[in-house]
PDB file of C-alpha atoms and ligand atoms in Angstrom:
ATOM      1  CA  UNK A1116      99.176  44.007-104.319  1.00 81.00           C
ATOM      2  CA  UNK A1117      96.990  40.920-104.455  1.00 88.00           C
ATOM      3  CA  UNK A1118      98.233  38.230-102.060  1.00 93.00           C
ATOM      4  CA  UNK A1119      99.412  34.999-103.682  1.00 95.00           C
ATOM      5  CA  UNK A1120      97.403  33.029-101.160  1.00 96.00           C
ATOM      6  CA  UNK A1121      94.721  33.925 -98.617  1.00 96.00           C
ATOM      7  CA  UNK A1122      93.504  31.580 -95.905  1.00 97.00           C
ATOM      8  CA  UNK A1123      90.169  32.466 -94.347  1.00 97.00           C
ATOM      9  CA  UNK A1124      89.205  30.749 -91.109  1.00 97.00           C
ATOM     10  CA  UNK A1125      90.686  27.358 -91.915  1.00 97.00           C
ATOM     11  CA  UNK A1126      89.952  24.581 -89.400  1.00 98.00           C
ATOM     12  CA  UNK A1127      90.837  20.915 -89.593  1.00 98.00           C
ATOM     13  CA  UNK A1128      90.435  18.040 -87.149  1.00 98.00           C
ATOM     14  CA  UNK A1129      91.557  14.437 -87.190  1.00 97.00           C
ATOM     15  CA  UNK A1130      88.978  12.802 -84.914  1.00 95.00           C
ATOM     16  CA  UNK A1131      89.398  14.529 -81.572  1.00 95.00           C
ATOM     17  CA  UNK A1132      92.683  16.249 -82.536  1.00 96.00           C
ATOM     18  CA  UNK A1133      92.183  19.779 -83.779  1.00 97.00           C
ATOM     19  CA  UNK A1134      95.163  20.293 -86.065  1.00 97.00           C
ATOM     20  CA  UNK A1135      94.205  23.798 -87.279  1.00 98.00           C
ATOM     21  CA  UNK A1136      91.958  26.253 -85.475  1.00 97.00           C
ATOM     22  CA  UNK A1137      90.372  29.034 -87.471  1.00 97.00           C
ATOM     23  CA  UNK A1138      93.569  30.120 -89.231  1.00 98.00           C
ATOM     24  CA  UNK A1139      93.444  33.255 -91.406  1.00 97.00           C
ATOM     25  CA  UNK A1140      96.512  34.473 -93.213  1.00 96.00           C
ATOM     26  CA  UNK A1141      97.665  36.374 -96.304  1.00 96.00           C
ATOM     27  CA  UNK A1142     100.834  35.461 -98.149  1.00 97.00           C
ATOM     28  CA  UNK A1143     102.228  38.368-100.171  1.00 95.00           C
ATOM     29  CA  UNK A1144     103.787  38.007-103.589  1.00 95.00           C
ATOM     30  CA  UNK A1145     107.533  37.517-103.865  1.00 94.00           C
ATOM     31  CA  UNK A1146     108.169  36.670-100.221  1.00 96.00           C
ATOM     32  CA  UNK A1147     109.749  33.665 -98.571  1.00 98.00           C
ATOM     33  CA  UNK A1148     107.035  32.776 -96.097  1.00 98.00           C
ATOM     34  CA  UNK A1149     107.985  30.560 -93.170  1.00 97.00           C
ATOM     35  CA  UNK A1150     105.348  28.535 -91.338  1.00 97.00           C
ATOM     36  CA  UNK A1151     107.127  28.111 -88.025  1.00 93.00           C
ATOM     37  CA  UNK A1152     106.071  25.861 -85.180  1.00 91.00           C
ATOM     38  CA  UNK A1153     107.121  22.882 -83.105  1.00 88.00           C
ATOM     39  CA  UNK A1154     106.312  19.361 -84.275  1.00 90.00           C
ATOM     40  CA  UNK A1155     102.603  18.668 -84.239  1.00 93.00           C
ATOM     41  CA  UNK A1156     101.630  22.335 -84.540  1.00 95.00           C
ATOM     42  CA  UNK A1157      99.749  21.835 -87.843  1.00 97.00           C
ATOM     43  CA  UNK A1158     102.289  22.900 -90.473  1.00 97.00           C
ATOM     44  CA  UNK A1159     102.017  19.842 -92.721  1.00 97.00           C
ATOM     45  CA  UNK A1160      98.244  19.895 -92.343  1.00 98.00           C
ATOM     46  CA  UNK A1161      98.178  23.512 -93.512  1.00 98.00           C
ATOM     47  CA  UNK A1162     100.388  22.808 -96.524  1.00 98.00           C
ATOM     48  CA  UNK A1163      98.343  19.706 -97.412  1.00 97.00           C
ATOM     49  CA  UNK A1164      95.167  21.783 -97.373  1.00 96.00           C
ATOM     50  CA  UNK A1165      96.500  24.539 -99.617  1.00 95.00           C
ATOM     51  CA  UNK A1166      97.733  21.873-102.057  1.00 94.00           C
ATOM     52  CA  UNK A1167      94.321  20.122-102.114  1.00 92.00           C
ATOM     53  CA  UNK A1168      95.713  16.939-100.585  1.00 93.00           C
ATOM     54  CA  UNK A1169      93.441  17.367 -97.571  1.00 95.00           C
ATOM     55  CA  UNK A1170      89.997  18.951 -97.281  1.00 96.00           C
ATOM     56  CA  UNK A1171      89.222  21.610 -94.686  1.00 96.00           C
ATOM     57  CA  UNK A1172      86.418  21.181 -92.163  1.00 97.00           C
ATOM     58  CA  UNK A1173      85.735  24.899 -92.229  1.00 95.00           C
ATOM     59  CA  UNK A1174      86.999  27.986 -93.963  1.00 96.00           C
ATOM     60  CA  UNK A1175      88.377  28.591 -97.423  1.00 94.00           C
ATOM     61  CA  UNK A1176      91.487  29.651 -99.245  1.00 94.00           C
ATOM     62  CA  UNK A1177      92.193  31.479-102.496  1.00 93.00           C
ATOM     63  CA  UNK A1178      95.225  31.228-104.733  1.00 93.00           C
ATOM     64  CA  UNK A1179      95.842  34.397-106.786  1.00 90.00           C
ATOM     65  CA  UNK A1180      92.459  35.729-105.675  1.00 84.00           C
ATOM     66  CA  UNK A1181      90.536  32.869-107.297  1.00 79.00           C
ATOM     67  CA  UNK A1182      88.666  30.038-105.647  1.00 73.00           C
ATOM     68  CA  UNK A1183      90.381  26.672-106.308  1.00 63.00           C
ATOM     69  CA  UNK A1184      90.454  26.936-110.101  1.00 64.00           C
ATOM     70  CA  UNK A1185      92.470  24.035-111.570  1.00 65.00           C
ATOM     71  CA  UNK A1186      94.170  26.593-113.822  1.00 73.00           C
ATOM     72  CA  UNK A1187      96.007  28.031-110.798  1.00 76.00           C
ATOM     73  CA  UNK A1188      97.546  24.634-109.936  1.00 79.00           C
ATOM     74  CA  UNK A1189      99.973  24.958-112.803  1.00 81.00           C
ATOM     75  CA  UNK A1190     101.570  27.918-111.056  1.00 90.00           C
ATOM     76  CA  UNK A1191     102.346  25.992-107.877  1.00 93.00           C
ATOM     77  CA  UNK A1192     105.256  23.582-107.455  1.00 94.00           C
ATOM     78  CA  UNK A1193     105.522  21.583-104.258  1.00 94.00           C
ATOM     79  CA  UNK A1194     107.638  19.258-102.212  1.00 94.00           C
ATOM     80  CA  UNK A1195     105.765  17.669 -99.320  1.00 92.00           C
ATOM     81  CA  UNK A1196     107.320  14.248 -99.148  1.00 83.00           C
ATOM     82  CA  UNK A1197     110.453  13.064-100.908  1.00 77.00           C
ATOM     83  CA  UNK A1198     109.210  11.801-104.254  1.00 80.00           C
ATOM     84  CA  UNK A1199     109.834   8.182-105.206  1.00 85.00           C
ATOM     85  CA  UNK A1200     112.689   8.450-107.649  1.00 95.00           C
ATOM     86  CA  UNK A1201     114.057   5.316-109.290  1.00 96.00           C
ATOM     87  CA  UNK A1202     117.353   4.432-107.661  1.00 96.00           C
ATOM     88  CA  UNK A1203     118.955   2.918-110.752  1.00 96.00           C
ATOM     89  CA  UNK A1204     118.081   5.825-113.059  1.00 97.00           C
ATOM     90  CA  UNK A1205     119.891   9.130-113.556  1.00 97.00           C
ATOM     91  CA  UNK A1206     118.590  12.570-112.608  1.00 96.00           C
ATOM     92  CA  UNK A1207     117.643  13.260-116.223  1.00 96.00           C
ATOM     93  CA  UNK A1208     115.765   9.964-116.625  1.00 96.00           C
ATOM     94  CA  UNK A1209     113.975  10.448-113.319  1.00 96.00           C
ATOM     95  CA  UNK A1210     112.857  13.963-114.264  1.00 96.00           C
ATOM     96  CA  UNK A1211     111.706  12.691-117.654  1.00 95.00           C
ATOM     97  CA  UNK A1212     109.447  10.267-115.827  1.00 94.00           C
ATOM     98  CA  UNK A1213     108.206  13.023-113.473  1.00 92.00           C
ATOM     99  CA  UNK A1214     107.471  15.187-116.500  1.00 93.00           C
ATOM    100  CA  UNK A1215     105.673  12.342-118.302  1.00 91.00           C
ATOM    101  CA  UNK A1216     103.507  11.498-115.282  1.00 89.00           C
ATOM    102  CA  UNK A1217     102.708  15.035-114.115  1.00 87.00           C
ATOM    103  CA  UNK A1218     102.597  16.737-117.491  1.00 87.00           C
ATOM    104  CA  UNK A1219     104.626  19.537-115.924  1.00 87.00           C
ATOM    105  CA  UNK A1220     107.328  21.276-117.909  1.00 86.00           C
ATOM    106  CA  UNK A1221     108.965  19.954-121.016  1.00 88.00           C
ATOM    107  CA  UNK A1222     111.814  17.596-121.814  1.00 86.00           C
ATOM    108  CA  UNK A1223     113.973  20.625-122.751  1.00 89.00           C
ATOM    109  CA  UNK A1224     113.308  22.214-119.402  1.00 95.00           C
ATOM    110  CA  UNK A1225     114.959  19.370-117.521  1.00 96.00           C
ATOM    111  CA  UNK A1226     118.437  20.719-118.308  1.00 95.00           C
ATOM    112  CA  UNK A1227     117.382  24.144-117.042  1.00 95.00           C
ATOM    113  CA  UNK A1228     116.046  22.951-113.679  1.00 96.00           C
ATOM    114  CA  UNK A1229     119.061  20.678-113.123  1.00 97.00           C
ATOM    115  CA  UNK A1230     121.291  23.723-113.604  1.00 96.00           C
ATOM    116  CA  UNK A1231     119.330  25.758-111.081  1.00 96.00           C
ATOM    117  CA  UNK A1232     119.742  23.069-108.414  1.00 95.00           C
ATOM    118  CA  UNK A1233     123.396  22.578-109.418  1.00 95.00           C
ATOM    119  CA  UNK A1234     123.053  18.954-110.430  1.00 96.00           C
ATOM    120  CA  UNK A1235     123.932  19.507-114.090  1.00 94.00           C
ATOM    121  CA  UNK A1236     127.387  18.005-113.653  1.00 95.00           C
ATOM    122  CA  UNK A1237     125.974  14.866-112.068  1.00 94.00           C
ATOM    123  CA  UNK A1238     122.876  14.616-114.228  1.00 94.00           C
ATOM    124  CA  UNK A1239     123.799  11.240-115.738  1.00 95.00           C
ATOM    125  CA  UNK A1240     124.803   9.604-112.424  1.00 96.00           C
ATOM    126  CA  UNK A1241     122.457   7.111-110.867  1.00 96.00           C
ATOM    127  CA  UNK A1242     120.123   8.479-108.194  1.00 96.00           C
ATOM    128  CA  UNK A1243     121.467   5.805-105.784  1.00 96.00           C
ATOM    129  CA  UNK A1244     124.921   7.443-105.932  1.00 96.00           C
ATOM    130  CA  UNK A1245     123.592  10.812-104.720  1.00 96.00           C
ATOM    131  CA  UNK A1246     124.056  12.250-101.227  1.00 94.00           C
ATOM    132  CA  UNK A1247     120.892  13.069 -99.278  1.00 92.00           C
ATOM    133  CA  UNK A1248     121.378  16.741-100.126  1.00 93.00           C
ATOM    134  CA  UNK A1249     121.594  15.945-103.845  1.00 95.00           C
ATOM    135  CA  UNK A1250     118.454  13.805-103.618  1.00 95.00           C
ATOM    136  CA  UNK A1251     116.646  16.700-102.004  1.00 94.00           C
ATOM    137  CA  UNK A1252     117.910  19.078-104.696  1.00 95.00           C
ATOM    138  CA  UNK A1253     116.600  16.700-107.361  1.00 96.00           C
ATOM    139  CA  UNK A1254     113.225  16.752-105.606  1.00 96.00           C
ATOM    140  CA  UNK A1255     113.304  20.553-105.755  1.00 96.00           C
ATOM    141  CA  UNK A1256     114.235  20.339-109.450  1.00 96.00           C
ATOM    142  CA  UNK A1257     111.113  18.218-109.973  1.00 95.00           C
ATOM    143  CA  UNK A1258     109.040  20.918-108.239  1.00 95.00           C
ATOM    144  CA  UNK A1259     110.549  23.523-110.586  1.00 96.00           C
ATOM    145  CA  UNK A1260     109.321  21.777-113.751  1.00 95.00           C
ATOM    146  CA  UNK A1261     106.815  23.972-115.541  1.00 94.00           C
ATOM    147  CA  UNK A1262     108.389  27.098-114.012  1.00 94.00           C
ATOM    148  CA  UNK A1263     105.723  27.618-111.298  1.00 95.00           C
ATOM    149  CA  UNK A1264     105.396  31.057-109.691  1.00 95.00           C
ATOM    150  CA  UNK A1265     104.945  29.616-106.224  1.00 97.00           C
ATOM    151  CA  UNK A1266     106.858  26.861-104.453  1.00 97.00           C
ATOM    152  CA  UNK A1267     105.612  25.043-101.369  1.00 97.00           C
ATOM    153  CA  UNK A1268     108.195  23.108 -99.345  1.00 97.00           C
ATOM    154  CA  UNK A1269     107.599  21.106 -96.177  1.00 97.00           C
ATOM    155  CA  UNK A1270     110.684  21.076 -93.919  1.00 96.00           C
ATOM    156  CA  UNK A1271     113.035  21.158 -96.903  1.00 95.00           C
ATOM    157  CA  UNK A1272     116.235  20.663 -94.890  1.00 94.00           C
ATOM    158  CA  UNK A1273     115.016  17.835 -92.654  1.00 92.00           C
ATOM    159  CA  UNK A1274     117.469  14.985 -92.289  1.00 89.00           C
ATOM    160  CA  UNK A1275     120.305  16.714 -94.140  1.00 92.00           C
ATOM    161  CA  UNK A1276     123.863  17.244 -92.913  1.00 92.00           C
ATOM    162  CA  UNK A1277     125.095  20.825 -92.319  1.00 92.00           C
ATOM    163  CA  UNK A1278     126.494  21.160 -95.853  1.00 93.00           C
ATOM    164  CA  UNK A1279     123.262  19.856 -97.397  1.00 93.00           C
ATOM    165  CA  UNK A1280     121.262  22.232 -95.191  1.00 95.00           C
ATOM    166  CA  UNK A1281     123.357  25.227 -96.267  1.00 94.00           C
ATOM    167  CA  UNK A1282     122.976  24.271 -99.959  1.00 94.00           C
ATOM    168  CA  UNK A1283     119.193  24.009 -99.733  1.00 95.00           C
ATOM    169  CA  UNK A1284     118.961  27.347 -97.885  1.00 96.00           C
ATOM    170  CA  UNK A1285     121.105  29.004-100.550  1.00 96.00           C
ATOM    171  CA  UNK A1286     118.942  27.453-103.255  1.00 95.00           C
ATOM    172  CA  UNK A1287     115.771  28.792-101.636  1.00 97.00           C
ATOM    173  CA  UNK A1288     117.267  32.291-101.491  1.00 96.00           C
ATOM    174  CA  UNK A1289     118.333  31.970-105.120  1.00 96.00           C
ATOM    175  CA  UNK A1290     114.794  30.961-106.148  1.00 96.00           C
ATOM    176  CA  UNK A1291     113.423  33.955-104.248  1.00 96.00           C
ATOM    177  CA  UNK A1292     115.823  36.214-106.159  1.00 96.00           C
ATOM    178  CA  UNK A1293     114.392  34.808-109.366  1.00 94.00           C
ATOM    179  CA  UNK A1294     111.035  36.163-108.237  1.00 95.00           C
ATOM    180  CA  UNK A1295     109.409  32.989-106.911  1.00 97.00           C
ATOM    181  CA  UNK A1296     107.122  33.137-103.913  1.00 97.00           C
ATOM    182  CA  UNK A1297     108.154  30.414-101.494  1.00 98.00           C
ATOM    183  CA  UNK A1298     106.026  28.980 -98.720  1.00 98.00           C
ATOM    184  CA  UNK A1299     107.968  26.691 -96.434  1.00 98.00           C
ATOM    185  CA  UNK A1300     107.275  24.907 -93.170  1.00 97.00           C
ATOM    186  CA  UNK A1301     110.028  24.639 -90.607  1.00 95.00           C
ATOM    187  CA  UNK A1302     110.382  23.811 -86.933  1.00 92.00           C
ATOM    188  CA  UNK A1303     113.762  25.562 -86.906  1.00 89.00           C
ATOM    189  CA  UNK A1304     113.740  29.128 -85.750  1.00 84.00           C
ATOM    190  CA  UNK A1305     117.193  29.951 -87.074  1.00 83.00           C
ATOM    191  CA  UNK A1306     116.233  28.585 -90.480  1.00 91.00           C
ATOM    192  CA  UNK A1307     113.266  30.946 -90.672  1.00 90.00           C
ATOM    193  CA  UNK A1308     115.431  33.837 -89.473  1.00 85.00           C
ATOM    194  CA  UNK A1309     118.071  33.062 -92.093  1.00 88.00           C
ATOM    195  CA  UNK A1310     115.894  32.287 -95.085  1.00 94.00           C
ATOM    196  CA  UNK A1311     112.449  33.848 -94.708  1.00 95.00           C
ATOM    197  CA  UNK A1312     111.177  37.391 -95.184  1.00 94.00           C
ATOM    198  CA  UNK A1313     107.829  36.617 -93.523  1.00 95.00           C
ATOM    199  CA  UNK A1314     106.731  34.258 -90.801  1.00 93.00           C
ATOM    200  CA  UNK A1315     103.586  32.797 -89.272  1.00 94.00           C
ATOM    201  CA  UNK A1316     103.954  31.061 -85.928  1.00 91.00           C
ATOM    202  CA  UNK A1317     101.704  28.085 -85.220  1.00 93.00           C
ATOM    203  CA  UNK A1318     101.208  26.379 -81.893  1.00 90.00           C
ATOM    204  CA  UNK A1319      98.868  23.401 -81.538  1.00 92.00           C
ATOM    205  CA  UNK A1320      96.825  24.588 -84.502  1.00 95.00           C
ATOM    206  CA  UNK A1321      96.541  28.206 -83.371  1.00 94.00           C
ATOM    207  CA  UNK A1322      98.084  30.988 -85.406  1.00 93.00           C
ATOM    208  CA  UNK A1323      99.937  33.029 -82.791  1.00 87.00           C
ATOM    209  CA  UNK A1324     101.292  35.789 -84.999  1.00 86.00           C
ATOM    210  CA  UNK A1325     102.139  36.522 -88.618  1.00 90.00           C
ATOM    211  CA  UNK A1326     103.928  39.257 -90.498  1.00 88.00           C
ATOM    212  CA  UNK A1327     107.280  40.256 -91.893  1.00 85.00           C
ATOM    213  CA  UNK A1328     110.153  38.768 -89.927  1.00 84.00           C
ATOM    214  CA  UNK A1329     111.172  42.313 -88.957  1.00 72.00           C
ATOM    215  CA  UNK A1330     107.693  43.154 -87.684  1.00 70.00           C
ATOM    216  CA  UNK A1331     107.343  39.972 -85.697  1.00 74.00           C
ATOM    217  CA  UNK A1332     110.863  40.444 -84.451  1.00 60.00           C
ATOM    218  CA  UNK A1333     110.596  44.014 -83.376  1.00 61.00           C
ATOM    219  CA  UNK A1334     107.364  44.946 -81.726  1.00 64.00           C
ATOM    220  CA  UNK A1335     109.374  46.630 -79.012  1.00 74.00           C
ATOM    221  CA  UNK A1336     112.553  48.663 -78.851  1.00 82.00           C
ATOM    222  CA  UNK A1337     114.608  47.769 -75.834  1.00 84.00           C
ATOM    223  CA  UNK A1338     116.888  50.530 -74.582  1.00 91.00           C
ATOM    224  CA  UNK A1339     119.597  49.231 -72.292  1.00 93.00           C
ATOM    225  CA  UNK A1340     121.245  51.683 -69.931  1.00 95.00           C
ATOM    226  CA  UNK A1341     123.563  51.568 -67.001  1.00 96.00           C
ATOM    227  CA  UNK A1342     125.303  53.901 -64.569  1.00 95.00           C
ATOM    228  CA  UNK A1343     127.569  53.560 -61.561  1.00 95.00           C
ATOM    229  CA  UNK A1344     124.664  53.994 -59.165  1.00 94.00           C
ATOM    230  CA  UNK A1345     121.980  51.768 -60.632  1.00 93.00           C
ATOM    231  CA  UNK A1346     119.599  52.352 -57.719  1.00 92.00           C
ATOM    232  CA  UNK A1347     119.669  56.098 -58.258  1.00 94.00           C
ATOM    233  CA  UNK A1348     119.233  55.579 -62.008  1.00 95.00           C
ATOM    234  CA  UNK A1349     116.141  53.479 -61.404  1.00 93.00           C
ATOM    235  CA  UNK A1350     114.688  56.147 -59.129  1.00 93.00           C
ATOM    236  CA  UNK A1351     115.056  59.027 -61.582  1.00 94.00           C
ATOM    237  CA  UNK A1352     113.628  56.962 -64.462  1.00 93.00           C
ATOM    238  CA  UNK A1353     110.246  57.214 -62.748  1.00 89.00           C
ATOM    239  CA  UNK A1354     110.099  60.696 -64.300  1.00 90.00           C
ATOM    240  CA  UNK A1355     110.840  59.608 -67.863  1.00 92.00           C
ATOM    241  CA  UNK A1356     107.858  59.059 -70.119  1.00 88.00           C
ATOM    242  CA  UNK A1357     107.253  56.966 -73.207  1.00 87.00           C
ATOM    243  CA  UNK A1358     108.309  53.510 -72.117  1.00 87.00           C
ATOM    244  CA  UNK A1359     105.878  50.787 -71.122  1.00 81.00           C
ATOM    245  CA  UNK A1360     107.911  48.977 -68.503  1.00 84.00           C
ATOM    246  CA  UNK A1361     111.356  48.533 -67.061  1.00 88.00           C
ATOM    247  CA  UNK A1362     113.374  45.408 -66.329  1.00 85.00           C
ATOM    248  CA  UNK A1363     116.605  44.816 -64.414  1.00 87.00           C
ATOM    249  CA  UNK A1364     119.140  42.689 -66.287  1.00 83.00           C
ATOM    250  CA  UNK A1365     122.223  42.199 -64.114  1.00 84.00           C
ATOM    251  CA  UNK A1366     123.886  45.592 -63.795  1.00 89.00           C
ATOM    252  CA  UNK A1367     121.757  47.095 -66.592  1.00 92.00           C
ATOM    253  CA  UNK A1368     118.233  48.415 -66.879  1.00 93.00           C
ATOM    254  CA  UNK A1369     116.054  47.675 -69.887  1.00 90.00           C
ATOM    255  CA  UNK A1370     113.399  50.161 -70.920  1.00 91.00           C
ATOM    256  CA  UNK A1371     110.723  48.813 -73.266  1.00 85.00           C
ATOM    257  CA  UNK A1372     109.400  51.326 -75.795  1.00 84.00           C
ATOM    258  CA  UNK A1373     106.765  50.733 -78.502  1.00 79.00           C
ATOM    259  CA  UNK A1374     108.585  49.908 -81.729  1.00 75.00           C
ATOM    260  CA  UNK A1375     110.150  52.922 -83.438  1.00 77.00           C
ATOM    261  CA  UNK A1376     109.647  55.333 -80.531  1.00 84.00           C
ATOM    262  CA  UNK A1377     112.868  54.949 -78.533  1.00 86.00           C
ATOM    263  CA  UNK A1378     115.143  57.993 -78.832  1.00 90.00           C
ATOM    264  CA  UNK A1379     118.548  57.477 -77.294  1.00 92.00           C
ATOM    265  CA  UNK A1380     119.319  61.227 -77.209  1.00 94.00           C
ATOM    266  CA  UNK A1381     116.200  61.869 -75.130  1.00 94.00           C
ATOM    267  CA  UNK A1382     117.062  59.147 -72.635  1.00 95.00           C
ATOM    268  CA  UNK A1383     120.646  60.404 -72.440  1.00 96.00           C
ATOM    269  CA  UNK A1384     119.620  64.049 -71.968  1.00 96.00           C
ATOM    270  CA  UNK A1385     117.002  63.154 -69.367  1.00 96.00           C
ATOM    271  CA  UNK A1386     119.506  61.222 -67.257  1.00 96.00           C
ATOM    272  CA  UNK A1387     122.204  63.875 -67.621  1.00 95.00           C
ATOM    273  CA  UNK A1388     119.835  66.640 -66.557  1.00 95.00           C
ATOM    274  CA  UNK A1389     118.982  64.576 -63.473  1.00 94.00           C
ATOM    275  CA  UNK A1390     122.686  64.411 -62.644  1.00 94.00           C
ATOM    276  CA  UNK A1391     123.443  60.898 -63.863  1.00 95.00           C
ATOM    277  CA  UNK A1392     126.111  60.077 -66.419  1.00 95.00           C
ATOM    278  CA  UNK A1393     125.329  56.857 -68.248  1.00 96.00           C
ATOM    279  CA  UNK A1394     128.120  54.378 -68.874  1.00 95.00           C
ATOM    280  CA  UNK A1395     125.983  52.311 -71.242  1.00 95.00           C
ATOM    281  CA  UNK A1396     123.297  53.397 -73.689  1.00 94.00           C
ATOM    282  CA  UNK A1397     122.204  51.101 -76.444  1.00 91.00           C
ATOM    283  CA  UNK A1398     119.060  49.965 -78.232  1.00 86.00           C
ATOM    284  CA  UNK A1399     118.361  46.374 -79.171  1.00 77.00           C
ATOM    285  CA  UNK A1400     115.570  44.555 -80.890  1.00 66.00           C
ATOM    286  CA  UNK A1401     113.856  41.700 -79.204  1.00 62.00           C
ATOM    287  CA  UNK A1402     115.152  38.605 -80.968  1.00 61.00           C
ATOM    288  CA  UNK A1403     112.773  36.300 -82.765  1.00 66.00           C
ATOM    289  CA  UNK A1404     114.035  33.606 -80.451  1.00 67.00           C
ATOM    290  CA  UNK A1405     112.852  35.462 -77.348  1.00 68.00           C
ATOM    291  CA  UNK A1406     109.578  36.217 -79.063  1.00 69.00           C
ATOM    292  CA  UNK A1407     109.105  32.638 -80.220  1.00 71.00           C
ATOM    293  CA  UNK A1408     109.886  31.349 -76.758  1.00 70.00           C
ATOM    294  CA  UNK A1409     107.418  33.749 -75.147  1.00 68.00           C
ATOM    295  CA  UNK A1410     104.696  32.946 -77.651  1.00 68.00           C
ATOM    296  CA  UNK A1411     105.013  29.176 -77.578  1.00 69.00           C
ATOM    297  CA  UNK A1412     105.301  28.976 -73.803  1.00 66.00           C
ATOM    298  CA  UNK A1413     102.363  31.102 -72.811  1.00 54.00           C
TER     299      UNK A1413
HETATM  300  P1  ADP B2162     103.482  19.497 -88.051  1.00 79.21           P
HETATM  301  O1  ADP B2162     103.662  19.347 -89.512  1.00 79.21           O
HETATM  302  O2  ADP B2162     103.531  20.904 -87.563  1.00 79.21           O
HETATM  303  O3  ADP B2162     104.408  18.620 -87.264  1.00 79.21           O
HETATM  304  P2  ADP B2162     100.953  18.114 -88.474  1.00 79.21           P
HETATM  305  O4  ADP B2162     100.134  18.964 -89.347  1.00 79.21           O
HETATM  306  O5  ADP B2162     101.652  16.960 -89.084  1.00 79.21           O
HETATM  307  O6  ADP B2162     101.993  19.033 -87.660  1.00 79.21           O
HETATM  308  O7  ADP B2162     100.065  17.557 -87.291  1.00 79.21           O
HETATM  309  C1  ADP B2162      99.201  18.373 -86.495  1.00 79.21           C
HETATM  310  C2  ADP B2162      98.455  17.487 -85.506  1.00 79.21           C
HETATM  311  O8  ADP B2162      97.588  16.615 -86.205  1.00 79.21           O
HETATM  312  C3  ADP B2162      99.352  16.594 -84.674  1.00 79.21           C
HETATM  313  O9  ADP B2162      98.791  16.491 -83.388  1.00 79.21           O
HETATM  314  C4  ADP B2162      99.303  15.271 -85.389  1.00 79.21           C
HETATM  315  O10 ADP B2162      99.543  14.205 -84.496  1.00 79.21           O
HETATM  316  C5  ADP B2162      97.902  15.254 -85.932  1.00 79.21           C
HETATM  317  N1  ADP B2162      97.785  14.486 -87.205  1.00 79.21           N
HETATM  318  C6  ADP B2162      98.412  14.777 -88.367  1.00 79.21           C
HETATM  319  N2  ADP B2162      98.061  13.912 -89.343  1.00 79.21           N
HETATM  320  C7  ADP B2162      97.176  13.046 -88.775  1.00 79.21           C
HETATM  321  C8  ADP B2162      96.450  11.927 -89.262  1.00 79.21           C
HETATM  322  N3  ADP B2162      96.542  11.525 -90.519  1.00 79.21           N
HETATM  323  N4  ADP B2162      95.636  11.294 -88.388  1.00 79.21           N
HETATM  324  C9  ADP B2162      95.512  11.705 -87.098  1.00 79.21           C
HETATM  325  N5  ADP B2162      96.166  12.762 -86.588  1.00 79.21           N
HETATM  326  C10 ADP B2162      97.004  13.426 -87.400  1.00 79.21           C
HETATM  327 MG1   MG B2163     105.158  18.322 -90.575  1.00 79.21          MG
END
C-alpha cells in the first residue's frame, strides 16, 4: 500500500543548529505514528516541514505519493499550536469562525465534529469556561473540519491534567478506529506505547529507528532461566547454540535470541539432558523503555 507520507533525506538547520539530519521515513496508511524524542530532538521542526510551515534545506517529502500538490492539503488536519479561540464566544461560534477563515468543512459539520470530541453538551458555553482538556478537544475539533484523512498533532497532551490526558488519548484512538491516519509528536514514551501503532525515534535531529511499535520493541527475545546451581547452569550453556549473548541478572541468566527464534522447549530439553532442572524458564520482550534508553544514551 502507498504510504500516506514519505520523507526522503530531509535536513534542516537553524544557523549552526542542525535540527534534522537526513531523515527518511515512510508513514503507512491507517496507523497512529508517534514521533518520539526528548525536547529539542527535532519533532516540531519535522511536523512544521511536512505541513509547509517551514522549508527544508535538503530532501523532499510526498503526501499520498504526490509532490506538494495543494489539492492534498485538504486531506490533512493539524494541531501544532493551540489556536487562538475567542474567549467570550462558544465552541460553535469559534468553529464557525475557523470554518469561515480556513474554508474547511461546512457549518453543518460543526455539530458532527463537536460530537466526536464530546463537546456537544457544552457547545454553547463560552470558551473561557472550558477546562484545558476541553480547550484542547475544541482545537482537535477544529482540525477535524473538512473530514481530513490525516491528522497531525504536536504533543497533543502537553500541559493537561491526568484526566485531560486520558481523554485526548482515548480520542486519538477513536479517530484511528474511524480510519484516520494520525501523526503525533510526543516526548512521552508511555504515551507512544499506549496510543501509537508505529514509532520513529529522534535524537538531536537523527532518526535512530522507525517501525511498528512491536518491531521496535522486540528485536530480541530474552529467555530468562534459573536453577539452583547458577554457576553450573552458566557452564553448560556454553554448549547451547542460537543465542547471541548471555547476561546475569541477579539469580537469573538472560539469553538473547534474534527475534522470533527463541524456543523454550529446546532450552528446557538442553538443560535437562545436561542434568540441570530449571526452576525458572520464561521469555520476555525487551521493553520500549529499555530500547529507548539504550538508543538515546549511546
Ligand atoms: P522538539 O519539538 O523535538 O522539542 P524542535 O524541532 O522544536 O524540537 O527543535 C529542534 C532544535 O532546533 C532545538 O535545538 C531547538 O532549540 C532548535 N530550534 C527550533 N526552532 C528554532 C528556531 N526558530 N530558531 C533557532 N533554533 C530553533
Ligand atoms: Mg516540539
